[in-house]
PDB file of C-alpha atoms in Angstrom:
ATOM      1  CA  MET A   1      20.496-112.057   2.591  1.00  0.00           C
ATOM      2  CA  ASP A   2      23.337-114.226   3.973  1.00  0.00           C
ATOM      3  CA  ARG A   3      25.895-111.593   3.729  1.00  0.00           C
ATOM      4  CA  GLY A   4      28.645-110.980   5.763  1.00  0.00           C
ATOM      5  CA  VAL A   5      29.267-107.528   7.405  1.00  0.00           C
ATOM      6  CA  PRO A   6      32.690-106.065   6.086  1.00  0.00           C
ATOM      7  CA  GLY A   7      34.693-104.197   8.370  1.00  0.00           C
ATOM      8  CA  MET A   8      33.160-105.246  11.625  1.00  0.00           C
ATOM      9  CA  GLY A   9      36.267-105.101  13.417  1.00  0.00           C
ATOM     10  CA  GLU A  10      37.056-101.995  12.270  1.00  0.00           C
ATOM     11  CA  THR A  11      35.165 -99.665  14.702  1.00  0.00           C
ATOM     12  CA  GLY A  12      37.743 -96.780  14.978  1.00  0.00           C
ATOM     13  CA  LEU A  13      36.482 -95.640  18.417  1.00  0.00           C
ATOM     14  CA  ARG A  14      36.997 -97.321  21.665  1.00  0.00           C
ATOM     15  CA  PRO A  15      33.775 -99.554  22.856  1.00  0.00           C
ATOM     16  CA  HIS A  16      30.832 -97.792  24.531  1.00  0.00           C
ATOM     17  CA  HIS A  17      31.979 -94.229  23.377  1.00  0.00           C
ATOM     18  CA  PHE A  18      30.558 -92.329  20.510  1.00  0.00           C
ATOM     19  CA  ARG A  19      31.709 -89.008  19.333  1.00  0.00           C
ATOM     20  CA  GLY A  20      33.044 -88.141  22.982  1.00  0.00           C
ATOM     21  CA  LYS A  21      30.104 -89.397  24.930  1.00  0.00           C
ATOM     22  CA  VAL A  22      28.611 -92.399  26.123  1.00  0.00           C
ATOM     23  CA  ALA A  23      25.748 -93.412  23.985  1.00  0.00           C
ATOM     24  CA  MET A  24      23.296 -95.743  25.745  1.00  0.00           C
ATOM     25  CA  ARG A  25      20.782 -96.205  23.056  1.00  0.00           C
ATOM     26  CA  ARG A  26      18.285 -99.200  23.222  1.00  0.00           C
ATOM     27  CA  VAL A  27      18.001-101.046  19.773  1.00  0.00           C
ATOM     28  CA  VAL A  28      15.832-103.902  18.472  1.00  0.00           C
ATOM     29  CA  ILE A  29      17.224-105.554  15.285  1.00  0.00           C
ATOM     30  CA  ALA A  30      15.071-107.161  12.742  1.00  0.00           C
ATOM     31  CA  GLU A  31      16.918-109.458  10.144  1.00  0.00           C
ATOM     32  CA  ASP A  32      16.083-112.898   8.901  1.00  0.00           C
ATOM     33  CA  SER A  33      19.947-113.663   8.170  1.00  0.00           C
ATOM     34  CA  VAL A  34      21.324-114.915  11.488  1.00  0.00           C
ATOM     35  CA  LEU A  35      24.794-113.880  10.394  1.00  0.00           C
ATOM     36  CA  LEU A  36      24.046-110.259   9.633  1.00  0.00           C
ATOM     37  CA  ARG A  37      21.749-109.872  12.480  1.00  0.00           C
ATOM     38  CA  GLU A  38      24.479-110.957  14.737  1.00  0.00           C
ATOM     39  CA  GLY A  39      26.886-108.897  12.947  1.00  0.00           C
ATOM     40  CA  LEU A  40      24.910-105.927  13.541  1.00  0.00           C
ATOM     41  CA  THR A  41      24.691-106.674  17.032  1.00  0.00           C
ATOM     42  CA  ARG A  42      28.185-106.686  17.945  1.00  0.00           C
ATOM     43  CA  LEU A  43      28.920-103.709  15.623  1.00  0.00           C
ATOM     44  CA  LEU A  44      26.154-101.785  17.504  1.00  0.00           C
ATOM     45  CA  THR A  45      27.214-102.995  20.991  1.00  0.00           C
ATOM     46  CA  ASP A  46      30.837-102.383  20.023  1.00  0.00           C
ATOM     47  CA  ARG A  47      29.891 -98.725  19.592  1.00  0.00           C
ATOM     48  CA  GLY A  48      28.114 -98.332  22.733  1.00  0.00           C
ATOM     49  CA  LEU A  49      24.362 -99.171  22.026  1.00  0.00           C
ATOM     50  CA  GLU A  50      22.352-101.517  23.729  1.00  0.00           C
ATOM     51  CA  VAL A  51      20.778-104.368  21.593  1.00  0.00           C
ATOM     52  CA  VAL A  52      17.778-105.565  23.561  1.00  0.00           C
ATOM     53  CA  ALA A  53      16.302-108.053  21.176  1.00  0.00           C
ATOM     54  CA  GLY A  54      16.739-109.772  17.734  1.00  0.00           C
ATOM     55  CA  VAL A  55      14.323-110.890  15.675  1.00  0.00           C
ATOM     56  CA  GLY A  56      14.022-112.828  12.328  1.00  0.00           C
ATOM     57  CA  ASP A  57      10.592-111.792  10.845  1.00  0.00           C
ATOM     58  CA  GLY A  58       7.977-108.925  10.884  1.00  0.00           C
ATOM     59  CA  ASP A  59       5.485-110.153  13.090  1.00  0.00           C
ATOM     60  CA  ALA A  60       8.095-111.343  15.889  1.00  0.00           C
ATOM     61  CA  LEU A  61       9.315-107.428  15.497  1.00  0.00           C
ATOM     62  CA  VAL A  62       5.908-106.212  16.310  1.00  0.00           C
ATOM     63  CA  ARG A  63       5.181-108.776  19.090  1.00  0.00           C
ATOM     64  CA  THR A  64       8.845-107.862  20.682  1.00  0.00           C
ATOM     65  CA  VAL A  65       8.262-104.123  20.544  1.00  0.00           C
ATOM     66  CA  ASP A  66       4.565-104.473  21.811  1.00  0.00           C
ATOM     67  CA  GLY A  67       6.135-106.743  24.988  1.00  0.00           C
ATOM     68  CA  LEU A  68       8.985-104.122  25.585  1.00  0.00           C
ATOM     69  CA  ALA A  69       6.493-101.307  25.561  1.00  0.00           C
ATOM     70  CA  ALA A  70       4.028-103.009  27.877  1.00  0.00           C
ATOM     71  CA  ALA A  71       6.958-103.411  30.490  1.00  0.00           C
ATOM     72  CA  GLY A  72       7.832 -99.665  30.168  1.00  0.00           C
ATOM     73  CA  ALA A  73      10.942-100.400  28.251  1.00  0.00           C
ATOM     74  CA  LEU A  74      10.283 -99.241  24.688  1.00  0.00           C
ATOM     75  CA  PRO A  75      13.302 -99.203  22.730  1.00  0.00           C
ATOM     76  CA  ASP A  76      14.784 -96.078  21.344  1.00  0.00           C
ATOM     77  CA  VAL A  77      15.129 -97.415  17.506  1.00  0.00           C
ATOM     78  CA  VAL A  78      14.272-100.399  15.442  1.00  0.00           C
ATOM     79  CA  VAL A  79      16.864-101.335  12.760  1.00  0.00           C
ATOM     80  CA  SER A  80      14.994-103.618  10.392  1.00  0.00           C
ATOM     81  CA  ASP A  81      15.342-105.251   6.783  1.00  0.00           C
ATOM     82  CA  VAL A  82      12.793-104.098   4.576  1.00  0.00           C
ATOM     83  CA  ARG A  83      12.367-107.530   3.179  1.00  0.00           C
ATOM     84  CA  MET A  84      11.612-110.488   5.682  1.00  0.00           C
ATOM     85  CA  PRO A  85       9.803-113.680   5.898  1.00  0.00           C
ATOM     86  CA  PRO A  86       7.387-115.279   4.765  1.00  0.00           C
ATOM     87  CA  GLY A  87       6.820-113.466   1.464  1.00  0.00           C
ATOM     88  CA  HIS A  88      10.497-111.544   1.126  1.00  0.00           C
ATOM     89  CA  THR A  89       8.605-108.301   0.080  1.00  0.00           C
ATOM     90  CA  ASP A  90       7.921-105.718   2.331  1.00  0.00           C
ATOM     91  CA  GLU A  91       7.147-107.423   5.735  1.00  0.00           C
ATOM     92  CA  GLY A  92       9.828-105.363   7.710  1.00  0.00           C
ATOM     93  CA  LEU A  93       8.738-102.048   6.398  1.00  0.00           C
ATOM     94  CA  ARG A  94       4.865-102.820   7.215  1.00  0.00           C
ATOM     95  CA  ALA A  95       5.875-104.006  10.848  1.00  0.00           C
ATOM     96  CA  CYS A  96       7.873-100.467  11.270  1.00  0.00           C
ATOM     97  CA  VAL A  97       5.108 -98.414   9.487  1.00  0.00           C
ATOM     98  CA  GLU A  98       2.676-100.306  11.907  1.00  0.00           C
ATOM     99  CA  LEU A  99       4.816 -99.569  15.032  1.00  0.00           C
ATOM    100  CA  ARG A 100       5.588 -95.819  14.260  1.00  0.00           C
ATOM    101  CA  ALA A 101       1.759 -95.509  14.266  1.00  0.00           C
ATOM    102  CA  ARG A 102       1.573 -97.126  17.664  1.00  0.00           C
ATOM    103  CA  TYR A 103       4.629 -95.561  19.059  1.00  0.00           C
ATOM    104  CA  PRO A 104       5.302 -92.101  17.294  1.00  0.00           C
ATOM    105  CA  ARG A 105       8.588 -91.745  19.724  1.00  0.00           C
ATOM    106  CA  LEU A 106       9.913 -95.140  18.460  1.00  0.00           C
ATOM    107  CA  GLY A 107      12.800 -94.563  16.005  1.00  0.00           C
ATOM    108  CA  VAL A 108      12.805 -96.588  12.816  1.00  0.00           C
ATOM    109  CA  LEU A 109      15.767 -97.197  10.509  1.00  0.00           C
ATOM    110  CA  VAL A 110      15.244 -99.476   7.696  1.00  0.00           C
ATOM    111  CA  LEU A 111      17.753-101.266   5.418  1.00  0.00           C
ATOM    112  CA  SER A 112      17.378-102.267   1.925  1.00  0.00           C
ATOM    113  CA  GLN A 113      19.305-104.351  -0.632  1.00  0.00           C
ATOM    114  CA  PHE A 114      18.337-101.800  -3.457  1.00  0.00           C
ATOM    115  CA  VAL A 115      17.081 -98.357  -3.579  1.00  0.00           C
ATOM    116  CA  GLU A 116      13.268 -98.717  -3.564  1.00  0.00           C
ATOM    117  CA  GLU A 117      11.393 -95.405  -4.022  1.00  0.00           C
ATOM    118  CA  ARG A 118       7.885 -96.756  -3.111  1.00  0.00           C
ATOM    119  CA  TYR A 119       9.358 -97.858   0.104  1.00  0.00           C
ATOM    120  CA  ALA A 120      11.120 -94.948   1.325  1.00  0.00           C
ATOM    121  CA  SER A 121       8.384 -92.632   0.204  1.00  0.00           C
ATOM    122  CA  GLU A 122       5.881 -94.885   2.432  1.00  0.00           C
ATOM    123  CA  LEU A 123       8.024 -94.618   5.371  1.00  0.00           C
ATOM    124  CA  LEU A 124       8.265 -90.720   4.976  1.00  0.00           C
ATOM    125  CA  ALA A 125       4.808 -90.477   4.221  1.00  0.00           C
ATOM    126  CA  GLY A 126       4.296 -89.244   8.120  1.00  0.00           C
ATOM    127  CA  SER A 127       6.443 -87.456  10.257  1.00  0.00           C
ATOM    128  CA  THR A 128      10.244 -87.700   9.458  1.00  0.00           C
ATOM    129  CA  ARG A 129      10.999 -87.400  13.207  1.00  0.00           C
ATOM    130  CA  GLY A 130      13.368 -90.297  13.996  1.00  0.00           C
ATOM    131  CA  VAL A 131      13.000 -92.094  10.573  1.00  0.00           C
ATOM    132  CA  GLY A 132      16.040 -93.591   8.483  1.00  0.00           C
ATOM    133  CA  TYR A 133      16.363 -95.645   5.259  1.00  0.00           C
ATOM    134  CA  LEU A 134      19.803 -96.943   4.107  1.00  0.00           C
ATOM    135  CA  LEU A 135      21.307 -99.225   1.692  1.00  0.00           C
ATOM    136  CA  LYS A 136      22.676-102.234   3.312  1.00  0.00           C
ATOM    137  CA  ASP A 137      26.043-101.537   1.826  1.00  0.00           C
ATOM    138  CA  ARG A 138      26.159 -98.535   4.284  1.00  0.00           C
ATOM    139  CA  VAL A 139      26.784-101.057   7.012  1.00  0.00           C
ATOM    140  CA  ALA A 140      30.310-101.576   5.786  1.00  0.00           C
ATOM    141  CA  GLU A 141      31.142 -97.822   6.753  1.00  0.00           C
ATOM    142  CA  VAL A 142      30.923 -98.536  10.447  1.00  0.00           C
ATOM    143  CA  ARG A 143      31.151 -95.147  11.789  1.00  0.00           C
ATOM    144  CA  GLU A 144      28.685 -93.652   9.465  1.00  0.00           C
ATOM    145  CA  PHE A 145      25.966 -96.480   9.983  1.00  0.00           C
ATOM    146  CA  ALA A 146      26.453 -96.156  13.707  1.00  0.00           C
ATOM    147  CA  ASP A 147      26.047 -92.386  13.465  1.00  0.00           C
ATOM    148  CA  ALA A 148      22.845 -92.900  11.559  1.00  0.00           C
ATOM    149  CA  VAL A 149      21.455 -95.400  14.061  1.00  0.00           C
ATOM    150  CA  LEU A 150      22.051 -92.836  17.087  1.00  0.00           C
ATOM    151  CA  ARG A 151      20.841 -90.073  14.987  1.00  0.00           C
ATOM    152  CA  VAL A 152      17.569 -91.710  14.269  1.00  0.00           C
ATOM    153  CA  ALA A 153      17.350 -93.086  18.028  1.00  0.00           C
ATOM    154  CA  ASP A 154      17.610 -89.426  19.214  1.00  0.00           C
ATOM    155  CA  GLY A 155      14.856 -87.943  16.730  1.00  0.00           C
ATOM    156  CA  GLY A 156      16.755 -87.190  13.720  1.00  0.00           C
ATOM    157  CA  THR A 157      16.625 -88.552  10.106  1.00  0.00           C
ATOM    158  CA  ALA A 158      19.304 -90.588   8.219  1.00  0.00           C
ATOM    159  CA  LEU A 159      18.469 -90.987   4.354  1.00  0.00           C
ATOM    160  CA  ASP A 160      20.994 -92.818   2.148  1.00  0.00           C
ATOM    161  CA  PRO A 161      22.671 -90.519  -0.607  1.00  0.00           C
ATOM    162  CA  GLU A 162      21.414 -92.567  -3.324  1.00  0.00           C
ATOM    163  CA  VAL A 163      17.873 -92.662  -1.980  1.00  0.00           C
ATOM    164  CA  VAL A 164      18.119 -89.030  -1.899  1.00  0.00           C
ATOM    165  CA  GLN A 165      19.295 -88.848  -5.288  1.00  0.00           C
ATOM    166  CA  GLN A 166      16.766 -90.730  -6.790  1.00  0.00           C
ATOM    167  CA  LEU A 167      13.993 -88.962  -5.125  1.00  0.00           C
ATOM    168  CA  LEU A 168      15.611 -85.758  -6.568  1.00  0.00           C
ATOM    169  CA  SER A 169      15.627 -87.128  -9.999  1.00  0.00           C
ATOM    170  CA  ARG A 170      11.972 -87.640 -10.331  1.00  0.00           C
ATOM    171  CA  SER A 171      11.224 -84.183  -9.215  1.00  0.00           C
ATOM    172  CA  ARG A 172       9.054 -82.543 -11.778  1.00  0.00           C
ATOM    173  CA  ARG A 173       9.643 -79.577 -13.711  1.00  0.00           C
ATOM    174  CA  GLY A 174       7.964 -76.626 -12.581  1.00  0.00           C
ATOM    175  CA  ASP A 175       7.811 -77.931  -8.914  1.00  0.00           C
ATOM    176  CA  VAL A 176       7.970 -76.202  -5.717  1.00  0.00           C
ATOM    177  CA  LEU A 177      11.907 -76.508  -5.775  1.00  0.00           C
ATOM    178  CA  ALA A 178      12.332 -74.826  -9.238  1.00  0.00           C
ATOM    179  CA  GLY A 179      13.150 -71.863  -7.546  1.00  0.00           C
ATOM    180  CA  LEU A 180      16.337 -72.795  -5.893  1.00  0.00           C
ATOM    181  CA  THR A 181      19.625 -72.738  -7.131  1.00  0.00           C
ATOM    182  CA  PRO A 182      21.878 -75.886  -7.748  1.00  0.00           C
ATOM    183  CA  ARG A 183      23.711 -74.977  -4.807  1.00  0.00           C
ATOM    184  CA  GLU A 184      20.665 -74.935  -2.569  1.00  0.00           C
ATOM    185  CA  ARG A 185      19.328 -78.062  -4.093  1.00  0.00           C
ATOM    186  CA  GLU A 186      22.723 -79.475  -2.797  1.00  0.00           C
ATOM    187  CA  VAL A 187      22.163 -78.299   0.386  1.00  0.00           C
ATOM    188  CA  LEU A 188      18.796 -79.460   0.785  1.00  0.00           C
ATOM    189  CA  GLY A 189      19.828 -82.837  -0.321  1.00  0.00           C
ATOM    190  CA  LEU A 190      22.366 -82.943   2.334  1.00  0.00           C
ATOM    191  CA  MET A 191      19.784 -81.925   4.708  1.00  0.00           C
ATOM    192  CA  ALA A 192      17.522 -84.726   3.762  1.00  0.00           C
ATOM    193  CA  GLU A 193      20.312 -87.108   4.544  1.00  0.00           C
ATOM    194  CA  GLY A 194      20.127 -85.882   8.048  1.00  0.00           C
ATOM    195  CA  ARG A 195      23.128 -83.692   8.081  1.00  0.00           C
ATOM    196  CA  THR A 196      23.542 -80.622  10.259  1.00  0.00           C
ATOM    197  CA  ASN A 197      24.848 -77.018   9.031  1.00  0.00           C
ATOM    198  CA  ALA A 198      28.363 -78.019  10.132  1.00  0.00           C
ATOM    199  CA  ALA A 199      28.379 -81.317   8.421  1.00  0.00           C
ATOM    200  CA  VAL A 200      27.137 -79.863   5.117  1.00  0.00           C
ATOM    201  CA  ALA A 201      29.915 -77.083   5.442  1.00  0.00           C
ATOM    202  CA  ARG A 202      32.553 -79.818   5.454  1.00  0.00           C
ATOM    203  CA  GLN A 203      30.946 -81.831   2.730  1.00  0.00           C
ATOM    204  CA  LEU A 204      30.713 -78.820   0.406  1.00  0.00           C
ATOM    205  CA  VAL A 205      33.973 -77.196   1.730  1.00  0.00           C
ATOM    206  CA  VAL A 206      32.311 -73.986   2.657  1.00  0.00           C
ATOM    207  CA  SER A 207      32.113 -71.956   5.532  1.00  0.00           C
ATOM    208  CA  ASP A 208      29.366 -72.626   8.037  1.00  0.00           C
ATOM    209  CA  GLY A 209      28.122 -68.955   7.365  1.00  0.00           C
ATOM    210  CA  ALA A 210      27.635 -69.882   3.570  1.00  0.00           C
ATOM    211  CA  VAL A 211      25.681 -72.939   4.416  1.00  0.00           C
ATOM    212  CA  GLU A 212      23.404 -70.708   7.085  1.00  0.00           C
ATOM    213  CA  LYS A 213      22.977 -68.446   4.214  1.00  0.00           C
ATOM    214  CA  HIS A 214      21.873 -70.926   2.069  1.00  0.00           C
ATOM    215  CA  VAL A 215      19.480 -72.588   4.374  1.00  0.00           C
ATOM    216  CA  SER A 216      17.786 -69.280   5.202  1.00  0.00           C
ATOM    217  CA  ASN A 217      17.270 -68.770   1.275  1.00  0.00           C
ATOM    218  CA  ILE A 218      15.786 -72.339   0.998  1.00  0.00           C
ATOM    219  CA  PHE A 219      13.219 -71.571   3.908  1.00  0.00           C
ATOM    220  CA  LEU A 220      12.395 -68.562   2.043  1.00  0.00           C
ATOM    221  CA  LYS A 221      11.983 -69.640  -1.241  1.00  0.00           C
ATOM    222  CA  LEU A 222       9.886 -72.523   0.025  1.00  0.00           C
ATOM    223  CA  GLY A 223       7.622 -70.276   2.208  1.00  0.00           C
ATOM    224  CA  LEU A 224       8.435 -71.630   5.472  1.00  0.00           C
ATOM    225  CA  ALA A 225       7.947 -68.790   7.857  1.00  0.00           C
ATOM    226  CA  GLN A 226       9.502 -69.190  11.526  1.00  0.00           C
ATOM    227  CA  SER A 227       7.004 -70.557  13.762  1.00  0.00           C
ATOM    228  CA  PRO A 228       7.404 -72.149  17.347  1.00  0.00           C
ATOM    229  CA  GLU A 229       4.921 -74.800  16.239  1.00  0.00           C
ATOM    230  CA  ASP A 230       6.781 -76.080  12.989  1.00  0.00           C
ATOM    231  CA  HIS A 231      10.112 -77.372  12.771  1.00  0.00           C
ATOM    232  CA  ARG A 232      11.264 -75.690   9.413  1.00  0.00           C
ATOM    233  CA  ARG A 233      14.241 -77.981   8.702  1.00  0.00           C
ATOM    234  CA  VAL A 234      11.633 -80.926   8.679  1.00  0.00           C
ATOM    235  CA  LEU A 235       9.086 -79.331   6.680  1.00  0.00           C
ATOM    236  CA  ALA A 236      11.980 -78.349   4.054  1.00  0.00           C
ATOM    237  CA  VAL A 237      13.020 -81.936   3.767  1.00  0.00           C
ATOM    238  CA  LEU A 238       9.444 -82.890   3.342  1.00  0.00           C
ATOM    239  CA  THR A 239       8.691 -80.519   0.765  1.00  0.00           C
ATOM    240  CA  TYR A 240      11.893 -81.849  -1.193  1.00  0.00           C
ATOM    241  CA  LEU A 241      11.104 -85.414  -0.531  1.00  0.00           C
ATOM    242  CA  ASN A 242       7.319 -85.163  -1.897  1.00  0.00           C
ATOM    243  CA  SER A 243       8.168 -83.033  -4.639  1.00  0.00           C
TER     244      SER A 243
END
């Protein structure tokens, strides 16, 4: 647990600016390692986010968010370790699931030492709005980590590529994704990581138009008709993760 945060000083952008705009999002950090908690606080503060509280266990996380909500100051996002005292099993995750049930608008980004599919599946069992699951090693990739926190705070998703890969590898033969081409599965996997069409295009070195065509084909093959009540992108990712 008591690991340092590599690359803490290498923010890459000026403090308080992120992608060319001021990013004043309010964050609560839950991490029992004081060193890592302070490192995360500095990293996010340097990127322009406001860390309003830092706690060391799941119970304290719930109490803190409840207190802020009661004061009319619900944070935008919680960043929490999965395993915290007293049992170091899934206390952090349980706290996040409980908080999501109480405050659906609260973004939740959990950090884990290893890919644990059960935890990822449990976190994603409900709405994927404002949900993230990253390996702790991603913290070293400062720009991408800060991007993930901000994306989850704004209601997006942020899933670690290794988590997505493991969830994909357990997909059953003959499942609902069987009709997708390898490229369409690749595009859907990147969508599940929370990437926009433009980001997918950059990753795959293809045009935006090509990605839009793949996404349209994915919606069609998964039977996701356009509807004002449903977000097809989220439904497609849910189908992918639950297959």
